[in-house]
Amino acid sequence: MIKNVISQIVQGKNLQDILNKTLARIYSEGPVHITDMEILSYFATYRKELIDEHMNELLLYMGMYYKVSDVEPQTLKELVQTTYRDVIKADLGECYTPVQVNIIDSIKSNKCFSFSAPTSTGKSHVFRRLILGSEKDIVIFVPSRALINEYYITLCKNIPDKSINILTFVDKLNTLKAKRSIFILTPERASDLFSRSGEFDIEYF
């Protein structure tokens, strides 16, 4: 089936019908089928002018609202998606994707929450916003010492506020000026944190 569809795209047959069906499926079910992504990649390769005509529509259906934050709806389906986009932005302050919203809601509504997601889901962006929005201490666990410095540099770039301690060890520093601390630790170094747990007001691990 998919081979026949790809063959038609390459040959230029039934293009609008194939694209319409693919867009309708993504609208109703989301970007969850590998075959839909494969079809779109062939359109992008062989029929770029056609996929470009529907790019805003496609991005809205895929929930990539940050890429179309100022797009005005042209159809009822686009109106539904832009309304969803605007509600997310009004509620959370950013044009998060539905996947990112689900992560945020799950973190807020569960004491413990575990998940995995592929690259480019936007996990790091969500975590950075949670860290920036918190008013309490935060602990970030990394699996190895080699990653501690990498995360330290990244956080220092993203958090210019000098009243926030960014530490790679457990200690209570700059207490007169610092509002809170962000600890970047390996699991081994966490033992120091738990032995002094009463000294910190931790919101997120």
PDB file of C-alpha atoms in Angstrom:
ATOM      1  CA  MET A   1       0.000   0.000   0.000  1.00  0.00           C
ATOM      2  CA  ILE A   2       2.639   2.542   1.036  1.00  0.00           C
ATOM      3  CA  LYS A   3       4.830   1.551  -1.920  1.00  0.00           C
ATOM      4  CA  ASN A   4       1.949   2.285  -4.280  1.00  0.00           C
ATOM      5  CA  VAL A   5       1.357   5.691  -2.662  1.00  0.00           C
ATOM      6  CA  ILE A   6       5.050   6.589  -2.894  1.00  0.00           C
ATOM      7  CA  SER A   7       5.114   5.497  -6.525  1.00  0.00           C
ATOM      8  CA  GLN A   8       2.173   7.794  -7.290  1.00  0.00           C
ATOM      9  CA  ILE A   9       3.885  10.734  -5.587  1.00  0.00           C
ATOM     10  CA  VAL A  10       7.068  10.184  -7.586  1.00  0.00           C
ATOM     11  CA  GLN A  11       5.048   9.880 -10.821  1.00  0.00           C
ATOM     12  CA  GLY A  12       2.842  12.871  -9.987  1.00  0.00           C
ATOM     13  CA  LYS A  13      -0.444  10.962  -9.796  1.00  0.00           C
ATOM     14  CA  ASN A  14      -3.356  11.665  -7.409  1.00  0.00           C
ATOM     15  CA  LEU A  15      -1.189  14.120  -5.495  1.00  0.00           C
ATOM     16  CA  GLN A  16      -3.934  16.296  -3.984  1.00  0.00           C
ATOM     17  CA  ASP A  17      -6.013  13.282  -2.968  1.00  0.00           C
ATOM     18  CA  ILE A  18      -3.039  11.594  -1.260  1.00  0.00           C
ATOM     19  CA  LEU A  19      -2.043  14.790   0.528  1.00  0.00           C
ATOM     20  CA  ASN A  20      -5.609  15.559   1.634  1.00  0.00           C
ATOM     21  CA  LYS A  21      -6.041  12.075   3.111  1.00  0.00           C
ATOM     22  CA  THR A  22      -2.689  12.317   4.887  1.00  0.00           C
ATOM     23  CA  LEU A  23      -3.522  15.744   6.339  1.00  0.00           C
ATOM     24  CA  ALA A  24      -6.972  14.546   7.434  1.00  0.00           C
ATOM     25  CA  ARG A  25      -5.445  11.570   9.237  1.00  0.00           C
ATOM     26  CA  ILE A  26      -2.868  13.764  10.992  1.00  0.00           C
ATOM     27  CA  TYR A  27      -5.623  16.206  11.992  1.00  0.00           C
ATOM     28  CA  SER A  28      -7.810  13.487  13.510  1.00  0.00           C
ATOM     29  CA  GLU A  29      -5.129  11.252  15.057  1.00  0.00           C
ATOM     30  CA  GLY A  30      -2.025  13.407  15.332  1.00  0.00           C
ATOM     31  CA  PRO A  31       1.434  12.759  13.845  1.00  0.00           C
ATOM     32  CA  VAL A  32       1.569   9.187  15.146  1.00  0.00           C
ATOM     33  CA  HIS A  33       1.873   7.079  11.991  1.00  0.00           C
ATOM     34  CA  ILE A  34       5.291   6.484  10.466  1.00  0.00           C
ATOM     35  CA  THR A  35       3.696   6.039   7.047  1.00  0.00           C
ATOM     36  CA  ASP A  36       2.274   9.582   7.193  1.00  0.00           C
ATOM     37  CA  MET A  37       5.729  10.977   7.927  1.00  0.00           C
ATOM     38  CA  GLU A  38       7.152   8.918   5.063  1.00  0.00           C
ATOM     39  CA  ILE A  39       4.498  10.239   2.665  1.00  0.00           C
ATOM     40  CA  LEU A  40       5.236  13.820   3.714  1.00  0.00           C
ATOM     41  CA  SER A  41       8.962  13.302   3.241  1.00  0.00           C
ATOM     42  CA  TYR A  42       8.345  12.137  -0.332  1.00  0.00           C
ATOM     43  CA  PHE A  43       6.150  15.160  -0.971  1.00  0.00           C
ATOM     44  CA  ALA A  44       8.904  17.397   0.397  1.00  0.00           C
ATOM     45  CA  THR A  45      11.447  15.706  -1.888  1.00  0.00           C
ATOM     46  CA  TYR A  46       9.462  15.343  -5.127  1.00  0.00           C
ATOM     47  CA  ARG A  47       6.549  17.800  -4.826  1.00  0.00           C
ATOM     48  CA  LYS A  48       7.898  20.571  -2.639  1.00  0.00           C
ATOM     49  CA  GLU A  49       5.709  23.260  -4.203  1.00  0.00           C
ATOM     50  CA  LEU A  50       2.565  21.371  -3.147  1.00  0.00           C
ATOM     51  CA  ILE A  51       3.701  20.703   0.418  1.00  0.00           C
ATOM     52  CA  ASP A  52       4.743  24.368   0.729  1.00  0.00           C
ATOM     53  CA  GLU A  53       1.165  25.415  -0.073  1.00  0.00           C
ATOM     54  CA  HIS A  54      -0.078  23.428   2.907  1.00  0.00           C
ATOM     55  CA  MET A  55       2.831  24.030   5.286  1.00  0.00           C
ATOM     56  CA  ASN A  56       0.998  26.224   7.826  1.00  0.00           C
ATOM     57  CA  GLU A  57      -1.927  23.819   7.838  1.00  0.00           C
ATOM     58  CA  LEU A  58       0.433  20.875   8.360  1.00  0.00           C
ATOM     59  CA  LEU A  59       2.342  22.539  11.195  1.00  0.00           C
ATOM     60  CA  LEU A  60      -0.921  23.366  12.976  1.00  0.00           C
ATOM     61  CA  TYR A  61      -2.215  19.805  12.626  1.00  0.00           C
ATOM     62  CA  MET A  62       1.087  18.454  13.989  1.00  0.00           C
ATOM     63  CA  GLY A  63       0.806  20.745  17.006  1.00  0.00           C
ATOM     64  CA  MET A  64       3.987  22.675  16.214  1.00  0.00           C
ATOM     65  CA  TYR A  65       2.383  25.924  17.312  1.00  0.00           C
ATOM     66  CA  TYR A  66       5.630  27.752  18.021  1.00  0.00           C
ATOM     67  CA  LYS A  67       6.401  27.632  14.279  1.00  0.00           C
ATOM     68  CA  VAL A  68       3.074  29.243  13.365  1.00  0.00           C
ATOM     69  CA  SER A  69       2.479  31.504  16.352  1.00  0.00           C
ATOM     70  CA  ASP A  70       1.097  34.339  14.194  1.00  0.00           C
ATOM     71  CA  VAL A  71      -0.794  32.360  11.536  1.00  0.00           C
ATOM     72  CA  GLU A  72      -4.437  33.322  11.026  1.00  0.00           C
ATOM     73  CA  PRO A  73      -6.882  30.452  10.348  1.00  0.00           C
ATOM     74  CA  GLN A  74      -8.191  29.951   6.821  1.00  0.00           C
ATOM     75  CA  THR A  75     -10.455  26.946   7.446  1.00  0.00           C
ATOM     76  CA  LEU A  76     -12.573  25.558  10.279  1.00  0.00           C
ATOM     77  CA  LYS A  77      -9.929  22.939  11.072  1.00  0.00           C
ATOM     78  CA  GLU A  78      -7.258  25.620  11.253  1.00  0.00           C
ATOM     79  CA  LEU A  79      -9.552  27.683  13.507  1.00  0.00           C
ATOM     80  CA  VAL A  80      -9.820  24.719  15.900  1.00  0.00           C
ATOM     81  CA  GLN A  81      -6.031  24.346  16.000  1.00  0.00           C
ATOM     82  CA  THR A  82      -5.281  28.054  16.369  1.00  0.00           C
ATOM     83  CA  THR A  83      -7.847  28.264  19.187  1.00  0.00           C
ATOM     84  CA  TYR A  84      -6.085  25.386  20.938  1.00  0.00           C
ATOM     85  CA  ARG A  85      -2.753  27.147  20.336  1.00  0.00           C
ATOM     86  CA  ASP A  86      -4.062  30.427  21.783  1.00  0.00           C
ATOM     87  CA  VAL A  87      -5.506  28.702  24.869  1.00  0.00           C
ATOM     88  CA  ILE A  88      -2.162  27.001  25.538  1.00  0.00           C
ATOM     89  CA  LYS A  89      -0.316  30.301  25.186  1.00  0.00           C
ATOM     90  CA  ALA A  90      -2.776  32.125  27.440  1.00  0.00           C
ATOM     91  CA  ASP A  91      -2.599  29.395  30.078  1.00  0.00           C
ATOM     92  CA  LEU A  92       1.134  28.602  30.021  1.00  0.00           C
ATOM     93  CA  GLY A  93       2.665  31.715  28.491  1.00  0.00           C
ATOM     94  CA  GLU A  94       4.175  29.944  25.476  1.00  0.00           C
ATOM     95  CA  CYS A  95       3.144  28.163  22.292  1.00  0.00           C
ATOM     96  CA  TYR A  96       3.952  24.701  23.615  1.00  0.00           C
ATOM     97  CA  THR A  97       3.155  21.610  21.577  1.00  0.00           C
ATOM     98  CA  PRO A  98       0.408  19.273  22.883  1.00  0.00           C
ATOM     99  CA  VAL A  99       3.128  16.767  23.871  1.00  0.00           C
ATOM    100  CA  GLN A 100       4.912  19.430  25.913  1.00  0.00           C
ATOM    101  CA  VAL A 101       1.621  20.444  27.547  1.00  0.00           C
ATOM    102  CA  ASN A 102       1.014  16.820  28.518  1.00  0.00           C
ATOM    103  CA  ILE A 103       4.489  16.644  30.102  1.00  0.00           C
ATOM    104  CA  ILE A 104       3.902  19.861  32.065  1.00  0.00           C
ATOM    105  CA  ASP A 105       0.443  18.789  33.255  1.00  0.00           C
ATOM    106  CA  SER A 106       1.731  15.357  34.286  1.00  0.00           C
ATOM    107  CA  ILE A 107       4.615  16.860  36.255  1.00  0.00           C
ATOM    108  CA  LYS A 108       2.285  19.246  38.059  1.00  0.00           C
ATOM    109  CA  SER A 109      -0.386  16.656  38.854  1.00  0.00           C
ATOM    110  CA  ASN A 110       1.882  13.806  40.006  1.00  0.00           C
ATOM    111  CA  LYS A 111       4.296  13.617  42.884  1.00  0.00           C
ATOM    112  CA  CYS A 112       6.422  11.252  40.798  1.00  0.00           C
ATOM    113  CA  PHE A 113       6.306  11.241  37.015  1.00  0.00           C
ATOM    114  CA  SER A 114       8.489   9.290  34.604  1.00  0.00           C
ATOM    115  CA  PHE A 115       8.432   9.377  30.815  1.00  0.00           C
ATOM    116  CA  SER A 116      10.599   8.939  27.750  1.00  0.00           C
ATOM    117  CA  ALA A 117      10.307  10.793  24.463  1.00  0.00           C
ATOM    118  CA  PRO A 118      12.328  10.959  21.252  1.00  0.00           C
ATOM    119  CA  THR A 119      14.810  13.651  20.307  1.00  0.00           C
ATOM    120  CA  SER A 120      13.255  16.994  19.292  1.00  0.00           C
ATOM    121  CA  THR A 121      10.166  16.494  21.452  1.00  0.00           C
ATOM    122  CA  GLY A 122      11.135  19.634  23.369  1.00  0.00           C
ATOM    123  CA  LYS A 123      11.891  18.039  26.739  1.00  0.00           C
ATOM    124  CA  SER A 124      14.856  20.297  27.467  1.00  0.00           C
ATOM    125  CA  HIS A 125      12.843  23.435  26.718  1.00  0.00           C
ATOM    126  CA  VAL A 126      10.086  22.317  29.100  1.00  0.00           C
ATOM    127  CA  PHE A 127      12.587  21.621  31.871  1.00  0.00           C
ATOM    128  CA  ARG A 128      14.353  24.954  31.374  1.00  0.00           C
ATOM    129  CA  ARG A 129      11.029  26.786  31.683  1.00  0.00           C
ATOM    130  CA  LEU A 130      10.140  24.836  34.836  1.00  0.00           C
ATOM    131  CA  ILE A 131      13.523  25.683  36.319  1.00  0.00           C
ATOM    132  CA  LEU A 132      13.180  29.374  35.453  1.00  0.00           C
ATOM    133  CA  GLY A 133       9.622  29.522  36.789  1.00  0.00           C
ATOM    134  CA  SER A 134      10.351  27.843  40.106  1.00  0.00           C
ATOM    135  CA  GLU A 135      10.873  29.852  43.276  1.00  0.00           C
ATOM    136  CA  LYS A 136      12.415  26.977  45.254  1.00  0.00           C
ATOM    137  CA  ASP A 137      15.487  24.774  45.069  1.00  0.00           C
ATOM    138  CA  ILE A 138      15.847  22.267  42.234  1.00  0.00           C
ATOM    139  CA  VAL A 139      17.999  19.163  41.884  1.00  0.00           C
ATOM    140  CA  ILE A 140      19.070  17.951  38.434  1.00  0.00           C
ATOM    141  CA  PHE A 141      20.505  14.454  38.294  1.00  0.00           C
ATOM    142  CA  VAL A 142      22.905  13.592  35.480  1.00  0.00           C
ATOM    143  CA  PRO A 143      24.185  10.058  34.868  1.00  0.00           C
ATOM    144  CA  SER A 144      27.908  10.865  34.878  1.00  0.00           C
ATOM    145  CA  ARG A 145      30.431  13.423  36.081  1.00  0.00           C
ATOM    146  CA  ALA A 146      31.267  14.212  32.455  1.00  0.00           C
ATOM    147  CA  LEU A 147      27.797  15.725  31.975  1.00  0.00           C
ATOM    148  CA  ILE A 148      27.900  17.926  35.077  1.00  0.00           C
ATOM    149  CA  ASN A 149      30.033  20.610  33.441  1.00  0.00           C
ATOM    150  CA  GLU A 150      27.950  20.544  30.254  1.00  0.00           C
ATOM    151  CA  TYR A 151      24.723  21.170  32.199  1.00  0.00           C
ATOM    152  CA  TYR A 152      26.418  23.776  34.370  1.00  0.00           C
ATOM    153  CA  ILE A 153      27.491  25.819  31.334  1.00  0.00           C
ATOM    154  CA  THR A 154      24.049  25.511  29.729  1.00  0.00           C
ATOM    155  CA  LEU A 155      22.240  26.676  32.867  1.00  0.00           C
ATOM    156  CA  CYS A 156      24.616  29.592  33.423  1.00  0.00           C
ATOM    157  CA  LYS A 157      23.848  30.795  29.885  1.00  0.00           C
ATOM    158  CA  ASN A 158      20.087  30.435  30.362  1.00  0.00           C
ATOM    159  CA  ILE A 159      19.893  31.822  33.896  1.00  0.00           C
ATOM    160  CA  PRO A 160      21.690  35.169  34.151  1.00  0.00           C
ATOM    161  CA  ASP A 161      20.050  35.919  37.526  1.00  0.00           C
ATOM    162  CA  LYS A 162      22.954  36.046  39.991  1.00  0.00           C
ATOM    163  CA  SER A 163      20.611  35.590  42.932  1.00  0.00           C
ATOM    164  CA  ILE A 164      20.252  31.939  41.928  1.00  0.00           C
ATOM    165  CA  ASN A 165      23.074  29.621  42.923  1.00  0.00           C
ATOM    166  CA  ILE A 166      23.997  27.054  40.280  1.00  0.00           C
ATOM    167  CA  LEU A 167      26.072  24.443  42.060  1.00  0.00           C
ATOM    168  CA  THR A 168      27.748  21.162  41.142  1.00  0.00           C
ATOM    169  CA  PHE A 169      28.091  20.205  44.797  1.00  0.00           C
ATOM    170  CA  VAL A 170      25.863  20.337  47.857  1.00  0.00           C
ATOM    171  CA  ASP A 171      26.340  23.409  49.993  1.00  0.00           C
ATOM    172  CA  LYS A 172      24.525  26.449  51.331  1.00  0.00           C
ATOM    173  CA  LEU A 173      26.248  29.464  49.784  1.00  0.00           C
ATOM    174  CA  ASN A 174      25.628  33.186  49.374  1.00  0.00           C
ATOM    175  CA  THR A 175      22.683  33.038  51.771  1.00  0.00           C
ATOM    176  CA  LEU A 176      22.408  36.840  52.079  1.00  0.00           C
ATOM    177  CA  LYS A 177      21.796  37.351  48.355  1.00  0.00           C
ATOM    178  CA  ALA A 178      20.793  33.995  46.881  1.00  0.00           C
ATOM    179  CA  LYS A 179      17.057  33.283  46.663  1.00  0.00           C
ATOM    180  CA  ARG A 180      17.449  29.615  45.810  1.00  0.00           C
ATOM    181  CA  SER A 181      19.832  26.994  44.468  1.00  0.00           C
ATOM    182  CA  ILE A 182      19.967  24.648  41.505  1.00  0.00           C
ATOM    183  CA  PHE A 183      22.066  21.565  42.143  1.00  0.00           C
ATOM    184  CA  ILE A 184      23.544  19.514  39.301  1.00  0.00           C
ATOM    185  CA  LEU A 185      24.536  16.177  40.783  1.00  0.00           C
ATOM    186  CA  THR A 186      25.338  12.594  39.971  1.00  0.00           C
ATOM    187  CA  PRO A 187      23.402   9.996  42.006  1.00  0.00           C
ATOM    188  CA  GLU A 188      26.556   9.382  44.047  1.00  0.00           C
ATOM    189  CA  ARG A 189      26.788  13.018  45.116  1.00  0.00           C
ATOM    190  CA  ALA A 190      23.131  13.028  46.157  1.00  0.00           C
ATOM    191  CA  SER A 191      23.984  11.398  49.487  1.00  0.00           C
ATOM    192  CA  ASP A 192      25.369  14.775  50.620  1.00  0.00           C
ATOM    193  CA  LEU A 193      22.019  16.359  49.789  1.00  0.00           C
ATOM    194  CA  PHE A 194      19.933  13.871  51.737  1.00  0.00           C
ATOM    195  CA  SER A 195      22.112  14.164  54.808  1.00  0.00           C
ATOM    196  CA  ARG A 196      21.330  17.907  54.843  1.00  0.00           C
ATOM    197  CA  SER A 197      17.758  17.779  53.579  1.00  0.00           C
ATOM    198  CA  GLY A 198      16.421  20.136  56.241  1.00  0.00           C
ATOM    199  CA  GLU A 199      18.520  22.992  54.866  1.00  0.00           C
ATOM    200  CA  PHE A 200      16.824  23.127  51.466  1.00  0.00           C
ATOM    201  CA  ASP A 201      13.321  23.721  50.140  1.00  0.00           C
ATOM    202  CA  ILE A 202      13.277  21.521  47.046  1.00  0.00           C
ATOM    203  CA  GLU A 203      10.441  21.736  44.518  1.00  0.00           C
ATOM    204  CA  TYR A 204      11.675  19.457  41.739  1.00  0.00           C
ATOM    205  CA  PHE A 205      14.027  16.543  41.357  1.00  0.00           C
TER     206      PHE A 205
END
